[in-house]
mmCIF file of C-alpha atoms in Angstrom:
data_model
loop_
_atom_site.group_PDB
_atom_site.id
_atom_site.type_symbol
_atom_site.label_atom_id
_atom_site.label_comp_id
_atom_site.label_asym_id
_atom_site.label_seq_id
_atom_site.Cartn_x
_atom_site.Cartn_y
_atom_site.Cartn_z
ATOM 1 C CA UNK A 16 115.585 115.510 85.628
ATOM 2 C CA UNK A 17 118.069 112.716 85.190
ATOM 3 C CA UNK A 18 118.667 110.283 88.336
ATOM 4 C CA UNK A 19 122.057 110.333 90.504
ATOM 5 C CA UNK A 20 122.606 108.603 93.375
ATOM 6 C CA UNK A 21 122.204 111.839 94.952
ATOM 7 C CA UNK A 22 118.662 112.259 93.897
ATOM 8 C CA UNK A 23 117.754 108.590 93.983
ATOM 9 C CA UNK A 24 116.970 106.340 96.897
ATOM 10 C CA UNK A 25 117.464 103.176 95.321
ATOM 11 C CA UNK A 26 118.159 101.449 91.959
ATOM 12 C CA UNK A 27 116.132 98.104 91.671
ATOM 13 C CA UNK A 28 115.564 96.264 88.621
ATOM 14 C CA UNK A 29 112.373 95.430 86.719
ATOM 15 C CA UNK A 30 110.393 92.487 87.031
ATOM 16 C CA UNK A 31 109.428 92.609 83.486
ATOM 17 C CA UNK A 32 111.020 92.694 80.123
ATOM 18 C CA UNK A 33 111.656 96.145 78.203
ATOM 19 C CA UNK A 34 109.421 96.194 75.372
ATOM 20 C CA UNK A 35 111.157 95.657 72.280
ATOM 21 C CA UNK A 36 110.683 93.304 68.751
ATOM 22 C CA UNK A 37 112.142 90.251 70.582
ATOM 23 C CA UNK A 38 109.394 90.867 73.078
ATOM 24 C CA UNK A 39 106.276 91.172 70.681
ATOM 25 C CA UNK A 40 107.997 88.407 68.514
ATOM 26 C CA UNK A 41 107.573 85.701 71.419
ATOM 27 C CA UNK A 42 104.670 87.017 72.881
ATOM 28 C CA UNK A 43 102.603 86.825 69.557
ATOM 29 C CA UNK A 44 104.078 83.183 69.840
ATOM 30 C CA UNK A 45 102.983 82.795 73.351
ATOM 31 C CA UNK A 46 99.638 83.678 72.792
ATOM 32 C CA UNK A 47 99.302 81.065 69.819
ATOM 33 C CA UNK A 48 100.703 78.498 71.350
ATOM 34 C CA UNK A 49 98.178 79.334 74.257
ATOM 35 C CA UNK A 50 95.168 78.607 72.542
ATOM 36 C CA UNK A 51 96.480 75.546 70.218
ATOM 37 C CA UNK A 52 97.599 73.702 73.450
ATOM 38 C CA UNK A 53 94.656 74.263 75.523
ATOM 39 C CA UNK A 54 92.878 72.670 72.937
ATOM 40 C CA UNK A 55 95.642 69.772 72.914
ATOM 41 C CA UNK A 56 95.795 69.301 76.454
ATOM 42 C CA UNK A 57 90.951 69.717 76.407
ATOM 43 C CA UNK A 58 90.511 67.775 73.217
ATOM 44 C CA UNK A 59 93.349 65.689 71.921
ATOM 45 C CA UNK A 60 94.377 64.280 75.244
ATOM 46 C CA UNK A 61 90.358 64.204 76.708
ATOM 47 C CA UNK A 62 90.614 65.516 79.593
ATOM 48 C CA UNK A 63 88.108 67.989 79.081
ATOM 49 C CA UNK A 64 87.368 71.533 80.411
ATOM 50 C CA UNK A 65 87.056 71.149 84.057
ATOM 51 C CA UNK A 66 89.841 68.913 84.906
ATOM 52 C CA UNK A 67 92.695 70.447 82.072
ATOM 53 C CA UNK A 68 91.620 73.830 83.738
ATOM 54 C CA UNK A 69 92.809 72.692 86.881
ATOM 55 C CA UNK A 70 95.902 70.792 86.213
ATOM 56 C CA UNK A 71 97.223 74.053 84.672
ATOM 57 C CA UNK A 72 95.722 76.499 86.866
ATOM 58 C CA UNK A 73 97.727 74.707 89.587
ATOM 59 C CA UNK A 74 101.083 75.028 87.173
ATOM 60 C CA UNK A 75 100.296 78.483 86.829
ATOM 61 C CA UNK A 76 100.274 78.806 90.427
ATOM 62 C CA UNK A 77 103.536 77.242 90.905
ATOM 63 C CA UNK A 78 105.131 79.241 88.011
ATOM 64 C CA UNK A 79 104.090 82.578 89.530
ATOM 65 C CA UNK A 80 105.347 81.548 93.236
ATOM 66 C CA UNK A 81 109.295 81.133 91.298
ATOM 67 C CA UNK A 82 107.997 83.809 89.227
ATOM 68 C CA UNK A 83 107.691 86.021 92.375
ATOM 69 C CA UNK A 84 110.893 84.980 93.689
ATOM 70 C CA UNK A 85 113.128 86.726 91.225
ATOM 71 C CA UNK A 86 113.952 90.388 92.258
ATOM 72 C CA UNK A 87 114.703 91.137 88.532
ATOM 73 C CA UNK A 88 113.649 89.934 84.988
ATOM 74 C CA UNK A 89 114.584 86.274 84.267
ATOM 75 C CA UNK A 90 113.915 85.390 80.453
ATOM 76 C CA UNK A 91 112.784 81.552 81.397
ATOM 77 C CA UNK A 92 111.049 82.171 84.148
ATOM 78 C CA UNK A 93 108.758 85.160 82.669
ATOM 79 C CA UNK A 94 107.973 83.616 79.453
ATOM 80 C CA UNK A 95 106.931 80.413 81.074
ATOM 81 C CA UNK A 96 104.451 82.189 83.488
ATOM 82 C CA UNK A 97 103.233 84.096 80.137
ATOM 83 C CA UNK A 98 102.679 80.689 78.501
ATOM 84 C CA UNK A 99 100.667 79.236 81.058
ATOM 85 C CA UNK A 100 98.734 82.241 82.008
ATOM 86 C CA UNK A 101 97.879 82.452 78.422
ATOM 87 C CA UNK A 102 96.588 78.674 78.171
ATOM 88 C CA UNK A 103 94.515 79.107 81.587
ATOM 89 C CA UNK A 104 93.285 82.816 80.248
ATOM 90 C CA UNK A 105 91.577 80.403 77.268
ATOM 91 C CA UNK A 106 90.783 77.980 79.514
ATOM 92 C CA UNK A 107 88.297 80.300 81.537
ATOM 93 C CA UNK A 108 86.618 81.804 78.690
ATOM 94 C CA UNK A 109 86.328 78.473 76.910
ATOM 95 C CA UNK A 110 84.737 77.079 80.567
ATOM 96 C CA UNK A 111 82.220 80.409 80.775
ATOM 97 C CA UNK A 112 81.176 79.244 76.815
ATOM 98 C CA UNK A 113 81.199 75.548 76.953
ATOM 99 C CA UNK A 114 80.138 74.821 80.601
ATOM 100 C CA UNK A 115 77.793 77.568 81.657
ATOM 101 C CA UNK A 116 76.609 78.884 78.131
ATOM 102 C CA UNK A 117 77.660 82.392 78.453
ATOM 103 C CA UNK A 118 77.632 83.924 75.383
ATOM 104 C CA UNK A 119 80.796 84.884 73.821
ATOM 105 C CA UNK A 120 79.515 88.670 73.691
ATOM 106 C CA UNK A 121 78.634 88.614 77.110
ATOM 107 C CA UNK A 122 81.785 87.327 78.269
ATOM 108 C CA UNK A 123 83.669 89.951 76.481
ATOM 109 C CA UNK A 124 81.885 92.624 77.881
ATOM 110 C CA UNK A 125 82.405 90.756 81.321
ATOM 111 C CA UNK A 126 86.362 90.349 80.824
ATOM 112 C CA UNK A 127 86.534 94.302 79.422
ATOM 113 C CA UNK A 128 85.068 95.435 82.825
ATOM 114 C CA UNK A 129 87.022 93.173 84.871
ATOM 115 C CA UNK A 130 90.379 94.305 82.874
ATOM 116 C CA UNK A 131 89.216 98.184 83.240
ATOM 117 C CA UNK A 132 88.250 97.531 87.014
ATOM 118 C CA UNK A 133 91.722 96.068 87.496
ATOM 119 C CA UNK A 134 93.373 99.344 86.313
ATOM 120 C CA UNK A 135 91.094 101.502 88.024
ATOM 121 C CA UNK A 136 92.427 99.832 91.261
ATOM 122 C CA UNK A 137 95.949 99.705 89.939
ATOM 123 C CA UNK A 138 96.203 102.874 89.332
ATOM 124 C CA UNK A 139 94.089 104.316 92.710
ATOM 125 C CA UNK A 140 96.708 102.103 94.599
ATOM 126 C CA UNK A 141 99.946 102.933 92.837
ATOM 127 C CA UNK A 142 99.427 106.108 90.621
ATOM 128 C CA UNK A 143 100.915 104.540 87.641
ATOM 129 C CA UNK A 144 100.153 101.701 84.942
ATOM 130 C CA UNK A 145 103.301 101.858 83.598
ATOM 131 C CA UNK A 146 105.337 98.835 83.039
ATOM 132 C CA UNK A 147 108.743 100.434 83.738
ATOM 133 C CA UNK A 148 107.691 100.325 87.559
ATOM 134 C CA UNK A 149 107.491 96.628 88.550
ATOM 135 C CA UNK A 150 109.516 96.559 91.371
ATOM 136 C CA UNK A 151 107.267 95.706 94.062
ATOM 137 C CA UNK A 152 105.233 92.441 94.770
ATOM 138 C CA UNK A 153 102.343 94.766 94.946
ATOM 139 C CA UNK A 154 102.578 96.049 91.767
ATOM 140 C CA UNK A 155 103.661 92.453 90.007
ATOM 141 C CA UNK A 156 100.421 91.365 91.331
ATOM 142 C CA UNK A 157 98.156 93.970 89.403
ATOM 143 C CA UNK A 158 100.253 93.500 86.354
ATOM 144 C CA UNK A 159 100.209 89.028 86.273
ATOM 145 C CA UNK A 160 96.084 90.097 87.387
ATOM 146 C CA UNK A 161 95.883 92.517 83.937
ATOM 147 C CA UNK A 162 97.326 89.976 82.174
ATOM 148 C CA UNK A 163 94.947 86.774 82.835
ATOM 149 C CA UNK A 164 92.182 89.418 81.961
ATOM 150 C CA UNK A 165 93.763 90.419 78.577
ATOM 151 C CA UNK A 166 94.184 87.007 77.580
ATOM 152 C CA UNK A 167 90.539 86.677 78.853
ATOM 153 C CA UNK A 168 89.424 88.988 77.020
ATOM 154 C CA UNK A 169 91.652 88.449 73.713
ATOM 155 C CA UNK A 170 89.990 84.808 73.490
ATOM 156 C CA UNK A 171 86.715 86.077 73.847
ATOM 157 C CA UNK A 172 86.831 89.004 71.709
ATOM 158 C CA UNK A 173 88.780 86.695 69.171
ATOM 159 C CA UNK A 174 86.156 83.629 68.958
ATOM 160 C CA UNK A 175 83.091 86.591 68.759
ATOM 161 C CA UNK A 176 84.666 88.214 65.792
ATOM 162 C CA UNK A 177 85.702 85.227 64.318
ATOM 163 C CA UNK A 178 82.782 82.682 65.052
ATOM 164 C CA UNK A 179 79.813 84.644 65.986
ATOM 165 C CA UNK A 180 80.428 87.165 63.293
ATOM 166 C CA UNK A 181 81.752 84.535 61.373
ATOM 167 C CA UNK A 182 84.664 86.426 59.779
ATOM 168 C CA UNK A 183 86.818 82.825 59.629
ATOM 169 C CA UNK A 184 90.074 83.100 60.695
ATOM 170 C CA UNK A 185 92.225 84.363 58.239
ATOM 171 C CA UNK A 186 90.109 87.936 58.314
ATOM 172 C CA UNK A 187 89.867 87.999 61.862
ATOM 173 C CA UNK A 188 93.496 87.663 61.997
ATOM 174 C CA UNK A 189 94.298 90.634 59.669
ATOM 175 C CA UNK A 190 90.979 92.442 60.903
ATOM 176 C CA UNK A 191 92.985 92.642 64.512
ATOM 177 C CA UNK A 192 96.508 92.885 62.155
ATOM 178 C CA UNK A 193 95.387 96.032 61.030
ATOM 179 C CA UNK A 194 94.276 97.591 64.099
ATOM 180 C CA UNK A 195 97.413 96.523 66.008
ATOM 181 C CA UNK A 196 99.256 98.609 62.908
ATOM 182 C CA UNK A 197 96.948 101.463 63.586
ATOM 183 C CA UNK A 198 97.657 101.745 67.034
ATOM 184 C CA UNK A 199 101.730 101.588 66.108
ATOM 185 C CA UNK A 200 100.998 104.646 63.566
ATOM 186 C CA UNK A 201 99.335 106.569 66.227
ATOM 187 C CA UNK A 202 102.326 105.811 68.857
ATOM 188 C CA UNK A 203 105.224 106.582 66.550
ATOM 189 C CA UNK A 204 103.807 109.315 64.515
ATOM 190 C CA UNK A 205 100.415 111.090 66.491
ATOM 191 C CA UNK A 206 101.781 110.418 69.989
ATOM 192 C CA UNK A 207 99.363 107.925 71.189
ATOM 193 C CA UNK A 208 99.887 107.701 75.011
ATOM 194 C CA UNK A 209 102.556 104.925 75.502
ATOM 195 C CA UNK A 210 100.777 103.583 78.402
ATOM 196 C CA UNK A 211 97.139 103.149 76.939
ATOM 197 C CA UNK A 212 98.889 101.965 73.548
ATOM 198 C CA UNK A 213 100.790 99.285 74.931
ATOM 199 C CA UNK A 214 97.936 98.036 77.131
ATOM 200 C CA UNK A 215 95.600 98.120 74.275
ATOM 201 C CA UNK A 216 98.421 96.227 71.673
ATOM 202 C CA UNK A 217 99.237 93.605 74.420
ATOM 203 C CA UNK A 218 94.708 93.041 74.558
ATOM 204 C CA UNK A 219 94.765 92.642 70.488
ATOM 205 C CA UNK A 220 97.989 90.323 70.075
ATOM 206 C CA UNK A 221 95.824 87.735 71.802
ATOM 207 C CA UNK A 222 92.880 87.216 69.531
ATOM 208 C CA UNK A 223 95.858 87.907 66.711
ATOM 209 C CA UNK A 224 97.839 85.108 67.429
ATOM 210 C CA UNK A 225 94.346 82.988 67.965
ATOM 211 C CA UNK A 226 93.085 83.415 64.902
ATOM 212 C CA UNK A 227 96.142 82.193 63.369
ATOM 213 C CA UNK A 228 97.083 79.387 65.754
ATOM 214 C CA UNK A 229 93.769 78.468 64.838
ATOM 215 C CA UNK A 230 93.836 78.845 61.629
ATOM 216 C CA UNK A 231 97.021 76.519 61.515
ATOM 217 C CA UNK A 232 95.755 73.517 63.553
ATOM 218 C CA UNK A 233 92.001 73.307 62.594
ATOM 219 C CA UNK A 234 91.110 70.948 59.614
ATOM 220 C CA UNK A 235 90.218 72.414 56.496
ATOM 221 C CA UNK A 236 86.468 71.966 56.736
ATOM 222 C CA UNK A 237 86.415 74.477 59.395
ATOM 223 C CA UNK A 238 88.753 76.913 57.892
ATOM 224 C CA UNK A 239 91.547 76.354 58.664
ATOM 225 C CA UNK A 240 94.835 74.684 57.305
ATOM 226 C CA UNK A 241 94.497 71.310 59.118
ATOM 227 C CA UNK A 242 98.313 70.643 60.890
ATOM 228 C CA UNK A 243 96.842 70.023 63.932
ATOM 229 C CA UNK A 244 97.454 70.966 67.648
ATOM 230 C CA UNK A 245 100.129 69.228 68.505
ATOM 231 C CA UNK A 246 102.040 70.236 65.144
ATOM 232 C CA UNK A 247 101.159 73.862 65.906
ATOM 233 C CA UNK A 248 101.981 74.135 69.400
ATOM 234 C CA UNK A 249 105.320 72.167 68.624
ATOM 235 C CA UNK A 250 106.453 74.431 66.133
ATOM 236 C CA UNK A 251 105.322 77.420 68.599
ATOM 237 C CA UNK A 252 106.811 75.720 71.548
ATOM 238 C CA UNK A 253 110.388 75.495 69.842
ATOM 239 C CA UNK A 254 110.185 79.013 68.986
ATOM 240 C CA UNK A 255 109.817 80.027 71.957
ATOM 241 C CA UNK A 256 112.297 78.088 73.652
ATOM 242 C CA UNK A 257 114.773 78.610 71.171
ATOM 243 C CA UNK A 258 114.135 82.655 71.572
ATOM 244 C CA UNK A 259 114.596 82.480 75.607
ATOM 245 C CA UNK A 260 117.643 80.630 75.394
ATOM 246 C CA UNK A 261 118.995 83.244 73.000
ATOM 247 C CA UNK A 262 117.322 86.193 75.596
ATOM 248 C CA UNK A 263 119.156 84.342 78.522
ATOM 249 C CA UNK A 264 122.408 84.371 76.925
ATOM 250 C CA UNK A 265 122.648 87.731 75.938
ATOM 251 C CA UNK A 266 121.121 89.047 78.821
ATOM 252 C CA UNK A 267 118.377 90.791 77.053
ATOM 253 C CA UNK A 268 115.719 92.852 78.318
ATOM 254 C CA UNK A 269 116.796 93.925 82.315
ATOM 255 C CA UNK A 270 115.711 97.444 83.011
ATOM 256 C CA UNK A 271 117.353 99.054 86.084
ATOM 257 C CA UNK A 272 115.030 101.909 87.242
ATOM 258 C CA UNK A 273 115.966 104.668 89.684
ATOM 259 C CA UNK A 274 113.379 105.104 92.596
ATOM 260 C CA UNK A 275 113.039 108.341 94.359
ATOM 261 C CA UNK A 276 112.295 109.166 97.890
ATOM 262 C CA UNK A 277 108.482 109.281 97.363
ATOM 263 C CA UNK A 278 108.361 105.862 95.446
ATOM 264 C CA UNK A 279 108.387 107.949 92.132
ATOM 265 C CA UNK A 280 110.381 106.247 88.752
ATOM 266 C CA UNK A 281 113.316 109.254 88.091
ATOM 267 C CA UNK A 282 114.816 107.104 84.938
ATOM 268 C CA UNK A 283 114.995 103.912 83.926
ATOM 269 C CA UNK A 284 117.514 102.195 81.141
ATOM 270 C CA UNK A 285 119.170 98.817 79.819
ATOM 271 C CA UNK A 286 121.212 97.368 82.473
ATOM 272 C CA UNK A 287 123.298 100.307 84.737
ATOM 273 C CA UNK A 288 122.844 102.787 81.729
ATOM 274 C CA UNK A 289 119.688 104.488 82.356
ATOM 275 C CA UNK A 290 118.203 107.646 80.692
ATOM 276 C CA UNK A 291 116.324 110.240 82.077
ATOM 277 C CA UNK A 292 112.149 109.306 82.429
ATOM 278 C CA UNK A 293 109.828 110.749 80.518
ATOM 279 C CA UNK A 294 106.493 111.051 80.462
ATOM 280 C CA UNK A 295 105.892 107.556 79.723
ATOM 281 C CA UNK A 296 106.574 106.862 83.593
#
């Protein structure tokens, strides 16, 4: 039934963005600039695995504190905690590879149960996966948790098909291009759950924008089209900025959700207009 104030015990906004082009858009950039600057700041710079993996694990840190802070969705300080979770989510698969010789298959399969274990106990604590419900520190914390593991997981999956399997770069970007497509026909048109679709698109946009940051920055010899790191991640890295500055402006993306007396979403909408939920909550 639609929320009033009669029905609802509070309206609180969303800690995360609605889902809409603008947010695919920059986190497809996010994601690419995530793997072409953790090889900047590992291999261009030399500061190598180890140490790079804790200079930004400690940003991350701090970015998620101020992250934590806000009681609502702030455009700047979102995307920056998606940026850096997304360098330090290729920083611990490339440190499993590199530095302990897992294999890449193995670490996949390693990330896919930790990401499925982390929803298992998501959902057992909260009864919902659903992104329209971040409203609680609680549940912020399972979602920033699911989305180190994606990344995870995205790199590893990414470099197996790519590398291991030796598709290159180009095919293992439109390999995962066509999937992510698949998954969009089955939402729109053969009413793929919304919850398991959007998890599932936000695990593939990782090794997507991968394999072609990679295939940007890497030198022709190994594929790719030889601009380099810091070229990539630049042109990334303006993007990016330039989007969130446009986001901040306009005030894109709040979601105000009603919360009834058991805890339960009753609607959710842009700003103070909501709609009635559905069954995506």
């Amino acid at each position: 039934m639609p929320a009033t104030r009669e029905t609802a015990k509070a309206f609180v906004y969303n800690r995360v963005p609605r889902v809409t082009a603008d947010f695919w858009l920059i986190k497809l950039m996010a994601v690419t600039m995530g793997e072409t600057a953790a090889d900047y700041l590992n291999m261009q710079m030399g500061l190598g695995l180890t140490v790079t993996s804790l200079i930004m694990s400690a940003i991350l840190a701090g970015a998620l504190v101020w992250q934590f802070a806000q009681k609502k969705y702030v455009p700047a300080t979102y995307w920056l905690s998606v940026v850096l979770i997304s360098i330090v989510g290729t920083l611990i698969t490339d440190n499993l590879v590199d530095n302990f010789n897992v294999p890449l298959l193995d670490t996949t399969i390693a990330f896919a149960i930790a990401l499925a274990l982390t929803f298992l106990l998501w959902f057992h604590t909260e009864r919902t996966l659903s992104i329209h419900s971040i409203f609680t520190n609680r549940r912020e914390g399972f979602y920033w948790l699911a989305i180190l593991f994606t990344f995870a997981l995205g790199t590893a999956a990414g470099d197996l098909v790519a590398e291991k399997f030796a598709l290159g770069y180009l095919a293992t970007g439109i390999l995962f291009a066509m999937i992510i497509i698949s998954l969009s026909v089955g939402y729109f048109f053969l009413d793929l759950n919304p919850i398991l679709g959007f998890w599932l698109v936000y695990i593939l946009t990782r090794p997507l924008g991968a394999s072609f940051g990679d295939l940007m920055s890497q030198p022709a010899q190994y594929g790719g089209l030889g601009l380099g790191t810091i070229i990539t991640s630049a042109i990334f890295l303006a993007a990016i900025v330039t989007i969130v500055a446009f986001m901040s402006l306009r005030h894109g993306g709040d979601e105000l959700v009603a919360v009834g007396q058991d805890g339960e979403v009753l609607a959710v909408g842009e700003g103070k207009k909501l709609i009635a939920a559905n069954d995506e909550f």
